[in-house]
PDB file of C-alpha atoms in Angstrom:
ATOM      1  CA  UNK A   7      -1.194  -7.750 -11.424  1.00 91.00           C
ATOM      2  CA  UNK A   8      -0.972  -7.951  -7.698  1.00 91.00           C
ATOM      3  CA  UNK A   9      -4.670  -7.263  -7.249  1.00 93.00           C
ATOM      4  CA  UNK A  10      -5.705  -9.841  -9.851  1.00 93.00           C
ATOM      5  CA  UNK A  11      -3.614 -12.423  -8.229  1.00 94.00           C
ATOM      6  CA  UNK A  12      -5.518 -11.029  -4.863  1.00 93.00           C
ATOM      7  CA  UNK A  13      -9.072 -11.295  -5.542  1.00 91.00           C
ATOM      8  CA  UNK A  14      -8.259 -14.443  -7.938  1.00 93.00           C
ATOM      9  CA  UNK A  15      -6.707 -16.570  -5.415  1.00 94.00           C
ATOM     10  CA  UNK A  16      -9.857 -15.569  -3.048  1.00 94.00           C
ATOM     11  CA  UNK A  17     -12.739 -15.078  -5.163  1.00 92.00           C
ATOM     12  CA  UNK A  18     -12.337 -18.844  -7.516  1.00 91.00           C
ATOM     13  CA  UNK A  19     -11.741 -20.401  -4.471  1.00 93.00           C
ATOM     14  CA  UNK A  20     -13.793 -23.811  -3.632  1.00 92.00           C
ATOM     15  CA  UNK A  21     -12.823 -26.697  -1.576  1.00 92.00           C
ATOM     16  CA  UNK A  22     -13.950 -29.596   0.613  1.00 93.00           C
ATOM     17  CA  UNK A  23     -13.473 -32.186   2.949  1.00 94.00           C
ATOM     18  CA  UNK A  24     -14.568 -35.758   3.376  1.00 94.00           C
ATOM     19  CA  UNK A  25     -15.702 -37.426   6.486  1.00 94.00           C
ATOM     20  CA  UNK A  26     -15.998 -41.084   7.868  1.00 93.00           C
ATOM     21  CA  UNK A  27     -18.714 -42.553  10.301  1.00 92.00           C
ATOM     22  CA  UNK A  28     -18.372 -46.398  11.197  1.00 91.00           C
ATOM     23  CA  UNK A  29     -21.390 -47.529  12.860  1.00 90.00           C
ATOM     24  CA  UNK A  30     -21.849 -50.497  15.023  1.00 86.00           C
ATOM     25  CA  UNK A  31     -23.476 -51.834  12.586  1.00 86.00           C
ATOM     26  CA  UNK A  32     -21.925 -51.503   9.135  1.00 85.00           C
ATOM     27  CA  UNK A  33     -24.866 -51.452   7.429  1.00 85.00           C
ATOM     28  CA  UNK A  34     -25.703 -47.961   8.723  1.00 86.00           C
ATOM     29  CA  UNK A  35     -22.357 -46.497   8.246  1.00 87.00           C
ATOM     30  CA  UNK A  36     -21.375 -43.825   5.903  1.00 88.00           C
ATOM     31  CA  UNK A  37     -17.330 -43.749   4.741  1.00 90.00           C
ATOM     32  CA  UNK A  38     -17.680 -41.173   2.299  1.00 91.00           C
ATOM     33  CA  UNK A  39     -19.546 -37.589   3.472  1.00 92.00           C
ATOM     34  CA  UNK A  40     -18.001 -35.510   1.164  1.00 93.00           C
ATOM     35  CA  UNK A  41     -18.815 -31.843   2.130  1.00 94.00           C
ATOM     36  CA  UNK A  42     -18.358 -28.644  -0.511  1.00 94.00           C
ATOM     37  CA  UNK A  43     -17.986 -25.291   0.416  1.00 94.00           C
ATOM     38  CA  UNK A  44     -16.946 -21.763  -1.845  1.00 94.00           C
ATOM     39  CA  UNK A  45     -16.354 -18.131  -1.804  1.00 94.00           C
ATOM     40  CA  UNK A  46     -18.272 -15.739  -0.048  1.00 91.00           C
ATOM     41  CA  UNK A  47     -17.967 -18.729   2.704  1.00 94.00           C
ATOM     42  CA  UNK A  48     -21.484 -18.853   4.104  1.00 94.00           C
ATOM     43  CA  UNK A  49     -20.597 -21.739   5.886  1.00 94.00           C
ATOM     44  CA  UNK A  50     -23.935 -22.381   7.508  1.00 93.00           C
ATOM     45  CA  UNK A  51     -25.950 -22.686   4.553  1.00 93.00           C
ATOM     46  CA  UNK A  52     -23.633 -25.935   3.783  1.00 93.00           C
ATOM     47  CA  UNK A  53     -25.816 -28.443   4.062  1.00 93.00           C
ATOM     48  CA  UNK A  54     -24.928 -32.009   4.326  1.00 92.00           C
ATOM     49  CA  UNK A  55     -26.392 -35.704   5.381  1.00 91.00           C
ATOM     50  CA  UNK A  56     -24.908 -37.588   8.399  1.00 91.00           C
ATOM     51  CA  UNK A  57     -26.004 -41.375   9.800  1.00 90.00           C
ATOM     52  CA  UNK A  58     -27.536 -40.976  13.031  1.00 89.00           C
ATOM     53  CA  UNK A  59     -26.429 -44.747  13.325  1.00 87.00           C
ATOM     54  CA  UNK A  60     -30.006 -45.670  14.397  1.00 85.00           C
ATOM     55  CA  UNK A  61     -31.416 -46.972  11.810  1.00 81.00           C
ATOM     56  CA  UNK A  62     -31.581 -45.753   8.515  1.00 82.00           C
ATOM     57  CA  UNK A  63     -32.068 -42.527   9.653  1.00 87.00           C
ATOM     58  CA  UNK A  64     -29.888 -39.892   8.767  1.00 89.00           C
ATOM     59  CA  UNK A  65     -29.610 -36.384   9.867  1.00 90.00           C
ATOM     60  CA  UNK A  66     -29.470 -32.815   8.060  1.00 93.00           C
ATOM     61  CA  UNK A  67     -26.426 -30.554   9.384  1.00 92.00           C
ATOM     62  CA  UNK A  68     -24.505 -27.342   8.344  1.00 93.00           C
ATOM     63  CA  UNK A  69     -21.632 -25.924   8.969  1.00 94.00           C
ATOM     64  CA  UNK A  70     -21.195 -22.938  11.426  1.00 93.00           C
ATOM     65  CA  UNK A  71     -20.203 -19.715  10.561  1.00 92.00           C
ATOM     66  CA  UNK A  72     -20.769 -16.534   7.740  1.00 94.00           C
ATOM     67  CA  UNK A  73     -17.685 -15.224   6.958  1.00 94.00           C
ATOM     68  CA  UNK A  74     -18.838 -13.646   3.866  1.00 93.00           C
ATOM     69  CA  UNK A  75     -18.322 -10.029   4.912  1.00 94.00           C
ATOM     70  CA  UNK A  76     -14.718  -9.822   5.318  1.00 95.00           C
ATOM     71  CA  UNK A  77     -14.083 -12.144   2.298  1.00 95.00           C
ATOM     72  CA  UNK A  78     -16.449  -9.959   0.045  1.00 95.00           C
ATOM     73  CA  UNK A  79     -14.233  -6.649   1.022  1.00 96.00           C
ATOM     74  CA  UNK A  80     -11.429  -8.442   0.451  1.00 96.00           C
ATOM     75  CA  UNK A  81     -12.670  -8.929  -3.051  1.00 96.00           C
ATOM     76  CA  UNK A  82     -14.410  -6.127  -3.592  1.00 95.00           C
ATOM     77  CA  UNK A  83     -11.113  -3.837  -3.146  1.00 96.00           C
ATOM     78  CA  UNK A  84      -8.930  -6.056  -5.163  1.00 96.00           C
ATOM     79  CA  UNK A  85     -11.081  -5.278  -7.834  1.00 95.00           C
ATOM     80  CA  UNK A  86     -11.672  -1.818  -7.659  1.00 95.00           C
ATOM     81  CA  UNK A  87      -7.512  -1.394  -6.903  1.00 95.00           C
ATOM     82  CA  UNK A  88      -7.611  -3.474 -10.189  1.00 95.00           C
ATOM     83  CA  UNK A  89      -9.563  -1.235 -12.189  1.00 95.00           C
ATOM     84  CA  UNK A  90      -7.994   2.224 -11.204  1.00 92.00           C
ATOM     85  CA  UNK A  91      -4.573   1.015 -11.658  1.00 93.00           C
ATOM     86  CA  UNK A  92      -5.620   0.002 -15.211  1.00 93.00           C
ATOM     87  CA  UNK A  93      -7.837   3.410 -15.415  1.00 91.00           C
ATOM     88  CA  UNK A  94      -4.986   5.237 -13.949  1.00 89.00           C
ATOM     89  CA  UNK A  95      -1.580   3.701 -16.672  1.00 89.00           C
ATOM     90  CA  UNK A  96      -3.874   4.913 -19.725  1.00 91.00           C
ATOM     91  CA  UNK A  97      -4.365   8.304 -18.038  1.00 86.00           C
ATOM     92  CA  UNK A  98      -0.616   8.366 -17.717  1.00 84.00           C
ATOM     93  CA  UNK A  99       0.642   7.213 -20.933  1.00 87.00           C
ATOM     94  CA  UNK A 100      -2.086   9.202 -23.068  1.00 85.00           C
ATOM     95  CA  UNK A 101      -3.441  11.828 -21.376  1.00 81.00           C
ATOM     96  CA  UNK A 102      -0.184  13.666 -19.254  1.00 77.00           C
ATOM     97  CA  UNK A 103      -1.709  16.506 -20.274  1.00 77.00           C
ATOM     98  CA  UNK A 104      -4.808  17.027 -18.958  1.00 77.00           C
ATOM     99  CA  UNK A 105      -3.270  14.783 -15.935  1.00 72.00           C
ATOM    100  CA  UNK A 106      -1.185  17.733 -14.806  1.00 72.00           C
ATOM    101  CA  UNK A 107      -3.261  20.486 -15.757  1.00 72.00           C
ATOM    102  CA  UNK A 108      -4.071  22.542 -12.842  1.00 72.00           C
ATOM    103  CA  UNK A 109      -2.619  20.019 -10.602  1.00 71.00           C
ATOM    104  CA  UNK A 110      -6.089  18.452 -10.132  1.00 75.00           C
ATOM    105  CA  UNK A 111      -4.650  14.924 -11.541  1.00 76.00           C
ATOM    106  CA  UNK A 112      -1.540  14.104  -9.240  1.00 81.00           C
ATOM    107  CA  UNK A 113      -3.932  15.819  -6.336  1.00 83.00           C
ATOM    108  CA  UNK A 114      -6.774  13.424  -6.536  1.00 86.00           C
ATOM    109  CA  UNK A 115      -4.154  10.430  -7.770  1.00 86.00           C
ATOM    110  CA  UNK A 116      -2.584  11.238  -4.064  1.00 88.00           C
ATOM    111  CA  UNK A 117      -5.708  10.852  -2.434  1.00 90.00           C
ATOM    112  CA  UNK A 118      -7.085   8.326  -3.991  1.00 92.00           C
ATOM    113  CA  UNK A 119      -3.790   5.801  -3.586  1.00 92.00           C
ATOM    114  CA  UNK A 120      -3.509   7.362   0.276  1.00 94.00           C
ATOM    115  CA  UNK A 121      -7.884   5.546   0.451  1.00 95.00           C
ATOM    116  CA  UNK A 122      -6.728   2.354  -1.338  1.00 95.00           C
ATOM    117  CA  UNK A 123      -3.475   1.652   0.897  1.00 95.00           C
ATOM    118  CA  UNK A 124      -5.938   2.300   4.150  1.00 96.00           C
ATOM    119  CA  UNK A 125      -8.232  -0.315   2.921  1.00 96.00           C
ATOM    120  CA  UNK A 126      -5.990  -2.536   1.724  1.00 96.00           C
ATOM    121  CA  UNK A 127      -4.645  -2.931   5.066  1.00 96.00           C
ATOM    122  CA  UNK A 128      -7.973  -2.738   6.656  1.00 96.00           C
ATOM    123  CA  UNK A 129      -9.184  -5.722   4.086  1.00 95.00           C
ATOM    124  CA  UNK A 130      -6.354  -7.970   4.365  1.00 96.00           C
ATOM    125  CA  UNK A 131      -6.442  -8.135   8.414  1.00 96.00           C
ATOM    126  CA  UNK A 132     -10.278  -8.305   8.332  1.00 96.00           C
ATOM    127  CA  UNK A 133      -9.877 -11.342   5.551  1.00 96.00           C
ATOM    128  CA  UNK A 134      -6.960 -12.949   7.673  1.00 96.00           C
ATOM    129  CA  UNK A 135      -9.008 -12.905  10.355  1.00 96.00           C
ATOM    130  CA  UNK A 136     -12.055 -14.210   8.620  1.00 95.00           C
ATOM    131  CA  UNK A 137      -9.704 -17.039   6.645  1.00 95.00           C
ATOM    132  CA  UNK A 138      -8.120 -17.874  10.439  1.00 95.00           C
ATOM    133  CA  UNK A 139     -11.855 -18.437  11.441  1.00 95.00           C
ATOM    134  CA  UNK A 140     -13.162 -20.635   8.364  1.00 95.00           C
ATOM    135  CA  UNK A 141      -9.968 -22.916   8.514  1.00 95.00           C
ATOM    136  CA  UNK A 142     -10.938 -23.557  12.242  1.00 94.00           C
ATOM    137  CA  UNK A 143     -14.660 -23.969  11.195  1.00 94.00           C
ATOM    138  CA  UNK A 144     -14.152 -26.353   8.555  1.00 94.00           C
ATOM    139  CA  UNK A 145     -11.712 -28.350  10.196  1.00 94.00           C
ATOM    140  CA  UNK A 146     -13.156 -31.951  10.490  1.00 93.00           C
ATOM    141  CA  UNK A 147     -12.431 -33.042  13.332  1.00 92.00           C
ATOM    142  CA  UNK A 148     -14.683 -29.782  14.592  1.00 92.00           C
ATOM    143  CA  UNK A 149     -17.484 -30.949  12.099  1.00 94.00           C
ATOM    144  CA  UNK A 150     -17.124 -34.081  13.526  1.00 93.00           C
ATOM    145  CA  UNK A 151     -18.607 -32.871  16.860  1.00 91.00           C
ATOM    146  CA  UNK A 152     -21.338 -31.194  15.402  1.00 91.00           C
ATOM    147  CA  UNK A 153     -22.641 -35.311  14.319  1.00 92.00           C
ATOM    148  CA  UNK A 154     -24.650 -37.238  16.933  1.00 90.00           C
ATOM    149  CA  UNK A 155     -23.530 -40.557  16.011  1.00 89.00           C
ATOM    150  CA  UNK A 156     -19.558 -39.198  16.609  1.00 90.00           C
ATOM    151  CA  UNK A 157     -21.083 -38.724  20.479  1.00 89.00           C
ATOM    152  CA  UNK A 158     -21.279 -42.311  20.932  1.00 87.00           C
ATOM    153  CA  UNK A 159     -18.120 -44.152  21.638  1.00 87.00           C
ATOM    154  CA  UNK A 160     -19.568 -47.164  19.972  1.00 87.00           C
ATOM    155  CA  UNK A 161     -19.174 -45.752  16.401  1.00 89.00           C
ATOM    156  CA  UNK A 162     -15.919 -44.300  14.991  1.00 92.00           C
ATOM    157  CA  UNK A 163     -15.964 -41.034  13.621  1.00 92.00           C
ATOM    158  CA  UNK A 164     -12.790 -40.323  11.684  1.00 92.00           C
ATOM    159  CA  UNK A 165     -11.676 -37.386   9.034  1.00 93.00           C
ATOM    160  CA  UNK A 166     -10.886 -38.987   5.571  1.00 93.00           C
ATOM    161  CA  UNK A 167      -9.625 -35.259   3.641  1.00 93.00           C
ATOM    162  CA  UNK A 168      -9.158 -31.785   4.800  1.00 93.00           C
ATOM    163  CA  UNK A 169      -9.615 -28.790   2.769  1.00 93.00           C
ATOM    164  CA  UNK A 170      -6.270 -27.189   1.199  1.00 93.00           C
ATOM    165  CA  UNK A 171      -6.494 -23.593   1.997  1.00 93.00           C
ATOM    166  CA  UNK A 172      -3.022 -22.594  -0.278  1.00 93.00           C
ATOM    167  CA  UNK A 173      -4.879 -20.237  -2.365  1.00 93.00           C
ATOM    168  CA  UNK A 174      -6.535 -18.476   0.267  1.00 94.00           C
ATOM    169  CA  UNK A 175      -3.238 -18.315   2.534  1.00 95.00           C
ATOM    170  CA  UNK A 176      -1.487 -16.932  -0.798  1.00 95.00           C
ATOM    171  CA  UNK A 177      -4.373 -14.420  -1.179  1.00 95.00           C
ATOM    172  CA  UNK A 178      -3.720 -12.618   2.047  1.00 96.00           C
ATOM    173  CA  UNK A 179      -0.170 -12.528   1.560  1.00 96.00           C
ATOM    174  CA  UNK A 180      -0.752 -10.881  -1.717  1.00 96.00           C
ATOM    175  CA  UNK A 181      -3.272  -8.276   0.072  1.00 95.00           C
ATOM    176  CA  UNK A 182      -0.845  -7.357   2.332  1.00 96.00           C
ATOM    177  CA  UNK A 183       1.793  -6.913  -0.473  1.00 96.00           C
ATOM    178  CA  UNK A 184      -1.117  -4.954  -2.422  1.00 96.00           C
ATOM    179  CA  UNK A 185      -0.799  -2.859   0.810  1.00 95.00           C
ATOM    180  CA  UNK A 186       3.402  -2.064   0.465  1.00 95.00           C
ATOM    181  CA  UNK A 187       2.558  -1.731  -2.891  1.00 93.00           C
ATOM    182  CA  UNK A 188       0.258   1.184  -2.577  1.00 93.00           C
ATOM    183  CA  UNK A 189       1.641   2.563   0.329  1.00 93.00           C
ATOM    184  CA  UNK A 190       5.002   3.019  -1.226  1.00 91.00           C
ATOM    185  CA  UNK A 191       3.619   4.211  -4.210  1.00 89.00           C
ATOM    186  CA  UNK A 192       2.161   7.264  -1.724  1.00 87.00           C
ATOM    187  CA  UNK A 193       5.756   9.216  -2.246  1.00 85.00           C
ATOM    188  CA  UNK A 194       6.388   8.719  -5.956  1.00 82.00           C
ATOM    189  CA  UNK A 195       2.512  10.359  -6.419  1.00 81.00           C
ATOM    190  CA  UNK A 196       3.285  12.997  -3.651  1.00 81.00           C
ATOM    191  CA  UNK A 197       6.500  14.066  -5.824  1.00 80.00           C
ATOM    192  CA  UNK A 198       4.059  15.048  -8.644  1.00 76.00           C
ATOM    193  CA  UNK A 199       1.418  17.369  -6.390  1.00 76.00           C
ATOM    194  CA  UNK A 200       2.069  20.470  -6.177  1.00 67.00           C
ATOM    195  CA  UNK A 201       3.089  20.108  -2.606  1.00 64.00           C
ATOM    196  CA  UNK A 202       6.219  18.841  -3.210  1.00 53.00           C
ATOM    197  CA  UNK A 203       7.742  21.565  -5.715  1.00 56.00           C
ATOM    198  CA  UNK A 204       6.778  24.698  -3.315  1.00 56.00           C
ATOM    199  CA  UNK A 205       8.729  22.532  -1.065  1.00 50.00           C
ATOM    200  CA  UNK A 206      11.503  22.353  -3.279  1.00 50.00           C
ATOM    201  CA  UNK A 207      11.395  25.783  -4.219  1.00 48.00           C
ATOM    202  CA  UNK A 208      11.684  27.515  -0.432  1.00 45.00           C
ATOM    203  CA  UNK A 209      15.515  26.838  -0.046  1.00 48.00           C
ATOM    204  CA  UNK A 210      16.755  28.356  -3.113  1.00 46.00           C
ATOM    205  CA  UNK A 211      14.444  31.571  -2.778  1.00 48.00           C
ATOM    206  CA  UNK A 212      16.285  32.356   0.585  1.00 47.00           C
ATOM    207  CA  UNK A 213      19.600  31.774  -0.664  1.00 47.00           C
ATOM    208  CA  UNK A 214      18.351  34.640  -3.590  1.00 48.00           C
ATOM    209  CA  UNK A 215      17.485  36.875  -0.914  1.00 48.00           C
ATOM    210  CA  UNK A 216      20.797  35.919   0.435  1.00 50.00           C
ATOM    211  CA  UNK A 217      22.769  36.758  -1.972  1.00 48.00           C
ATOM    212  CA  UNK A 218      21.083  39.910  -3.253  1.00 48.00           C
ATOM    213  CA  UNK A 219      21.728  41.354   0.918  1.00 48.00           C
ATOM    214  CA  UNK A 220      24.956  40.332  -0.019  1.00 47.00           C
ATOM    215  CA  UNK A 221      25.853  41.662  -2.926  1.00 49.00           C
ATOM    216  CA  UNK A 222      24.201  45.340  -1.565  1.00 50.00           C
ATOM    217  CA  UNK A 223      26.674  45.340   1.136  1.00 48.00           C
ATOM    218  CA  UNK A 224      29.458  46.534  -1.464  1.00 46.00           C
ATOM    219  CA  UNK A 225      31.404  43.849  -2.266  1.00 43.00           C
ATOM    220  CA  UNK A 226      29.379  43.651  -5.793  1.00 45.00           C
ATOM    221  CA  UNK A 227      30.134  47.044  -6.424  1.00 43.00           C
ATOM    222  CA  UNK A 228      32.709  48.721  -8.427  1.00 45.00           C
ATOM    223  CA  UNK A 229      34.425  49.661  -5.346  1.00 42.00           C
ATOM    224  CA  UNK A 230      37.683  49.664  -7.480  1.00 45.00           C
ATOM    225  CA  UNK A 231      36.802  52.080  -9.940  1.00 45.00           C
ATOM    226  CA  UNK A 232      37.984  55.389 -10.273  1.00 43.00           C
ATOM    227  CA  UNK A 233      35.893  56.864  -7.519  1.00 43.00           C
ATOM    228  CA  UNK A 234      38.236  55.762  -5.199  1.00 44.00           C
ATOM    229  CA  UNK A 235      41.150  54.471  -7.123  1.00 42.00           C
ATOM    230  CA  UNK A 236      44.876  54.461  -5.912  1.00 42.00           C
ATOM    231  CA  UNK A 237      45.352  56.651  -8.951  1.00 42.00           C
ATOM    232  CA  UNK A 238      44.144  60.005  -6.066  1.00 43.00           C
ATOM    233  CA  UNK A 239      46.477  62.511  -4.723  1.00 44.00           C
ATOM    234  CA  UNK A 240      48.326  61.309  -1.705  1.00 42.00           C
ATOM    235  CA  UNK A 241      47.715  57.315  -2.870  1.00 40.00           C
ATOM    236  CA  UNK A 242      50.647  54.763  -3.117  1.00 41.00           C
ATOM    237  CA  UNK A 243      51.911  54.434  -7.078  1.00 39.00           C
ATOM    238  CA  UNK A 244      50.605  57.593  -8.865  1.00 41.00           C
ATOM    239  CA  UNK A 245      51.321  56.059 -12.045  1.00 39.00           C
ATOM    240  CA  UNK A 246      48.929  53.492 -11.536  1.00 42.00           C
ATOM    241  CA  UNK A 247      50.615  50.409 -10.415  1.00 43.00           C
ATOM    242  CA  UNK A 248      47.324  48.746  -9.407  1.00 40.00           C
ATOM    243  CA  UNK A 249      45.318  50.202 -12.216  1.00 40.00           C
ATOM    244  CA  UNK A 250      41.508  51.482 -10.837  1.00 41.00           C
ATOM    245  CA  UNK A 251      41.945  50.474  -7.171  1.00 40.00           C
ATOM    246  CA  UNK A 252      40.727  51.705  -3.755  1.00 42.00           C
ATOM    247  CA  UNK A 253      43.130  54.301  -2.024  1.00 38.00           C
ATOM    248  CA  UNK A 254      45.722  52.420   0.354  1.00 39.00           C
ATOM    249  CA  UNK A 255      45.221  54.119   3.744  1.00 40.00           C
ATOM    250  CA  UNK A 256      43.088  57.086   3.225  1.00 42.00           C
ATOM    251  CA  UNK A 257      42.080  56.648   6.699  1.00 41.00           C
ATOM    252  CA  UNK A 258      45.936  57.463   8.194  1.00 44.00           C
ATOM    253  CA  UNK A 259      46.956  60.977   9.072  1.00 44.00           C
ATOM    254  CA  UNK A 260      49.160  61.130   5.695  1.00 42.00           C
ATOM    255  CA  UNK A 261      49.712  58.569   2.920  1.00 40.00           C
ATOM    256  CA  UNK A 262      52.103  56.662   1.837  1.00 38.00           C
ATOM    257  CA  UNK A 263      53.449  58.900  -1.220  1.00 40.00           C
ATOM    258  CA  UNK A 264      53.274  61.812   1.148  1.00 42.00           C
ATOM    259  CA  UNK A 265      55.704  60.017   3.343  1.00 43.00           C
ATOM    260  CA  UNK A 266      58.203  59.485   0.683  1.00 34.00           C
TER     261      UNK A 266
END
């Protein structure tokens, strides 16, 4: 949805502005110079007619500036997010399967949403950029210049209507949210590589090894049993008070018992 909305607001846009020249003499003057202009904004094939205000001669100009590359990008990977996102949820809902078989699926889904968040940052600066340049060469009081009649103080030269540029502001706020998007999405495809369970694995394997040091130092043994139970000659309660136990103070010169 976010990439539709991206290459939608850019790609259908078209706008215009209108321009007024006032010539000395009215009859030579043109009020209305309504000038169109739409995506891939290849501004200087825009052709339009100006009064020269000599005359009835009138004058052929353009506008000034191709800003077609970065726009087209733009475009181009909104689309192409579009169509592996789409590509990608019936892969997920139908085919989990063969997705994580041999770990090939969440590998190349990593990569591939790691390319996409590069160039959706890459496309949205170049197209801000580009849109900062086409709002300052469309701007009619800098077409205005670009008119020979507007050079002579005699004549007024004034701007009637100015393009609206909303969708194309909205666009590159929605190519930089494409951008979070996919760039948060990075960790929730990471946890299904591979990557991320031999990471998860590591800690508990050591605490195995851990324990199984542990338990071979003796104190998993039967060290109570009747190898060395209080129940020996010379060992505190003959009868057995403390059932199968280790000897009380073998290590002394006599026992306890012995004492007694």
């Amino acid at each position: 949805l976010f990439a539709i909305f991206a290459f939608a607001t850019c790609g259908g846009y078209s706008g215009g502005l209108r321009l007024s020249v006032d010539c000395a003499n009215k009859s030579e003057s043109d009020l209305n110079i309504d000038i169109a202009f739409a995506y891939p904004f290849r501004l200087h094939q825009v052709n339009f007619d100006a009064p020269t205000c000599e005359g009835k001669r009138r004058e052929k100009l353009s506008l000034i500036g191709d800003f077609s590359s970065s726009a087209e990008f733009f475009v181009t990977i909104a689309v192409f997010a579009f169509l592996y996102s789409l590509a990608a949820t019936v892969v997920y809902i139908f085919f989990q399967n063969k997705y994580r078989e041999n770990n090939r699926g969440p590998l190349i889904d990593f990569i591939v949403t790691v390319v996409f968040s590069f160039l959706w940052l890459v496309g949205s600066s170049a197209w801000a950029k580009g849109l900062s340049d086409v709002k300052i060469a469309t701007d009619p009081d800098e077409v205005l210049l670009l008119m020979s009649a507007c050079k002579q103080q005699s004549n007024k030269c004034l701007p009637v209507r100015s393009p609206v540029m909303s969708s194309l502001n909205t666009s590159v706020v929605f190519g930089f949210l494409n951008f979070i998007l996919w760039a948060g999405n990075i960790w929730f495809v990471f946890k299904e590589t591979g990557w991320h369970s031999s990471g998860q694995r590591h800690p508990p394997d050591t605490m195995e090894k851990q324990s199984s040091s542990y338990n071979q130092g003796g104190y998993n043994q039967d060290s109570y049993g009747p190898a060395g139970g209080y129940n020996q000659p010379g060992s505190y309660g003959q009868v057995g008070d403390y059932g199968q136990s280790q000897s009380y103070g073998q290590s002394g010169p006599t026992s306890f018992s012995n004492q007694i």
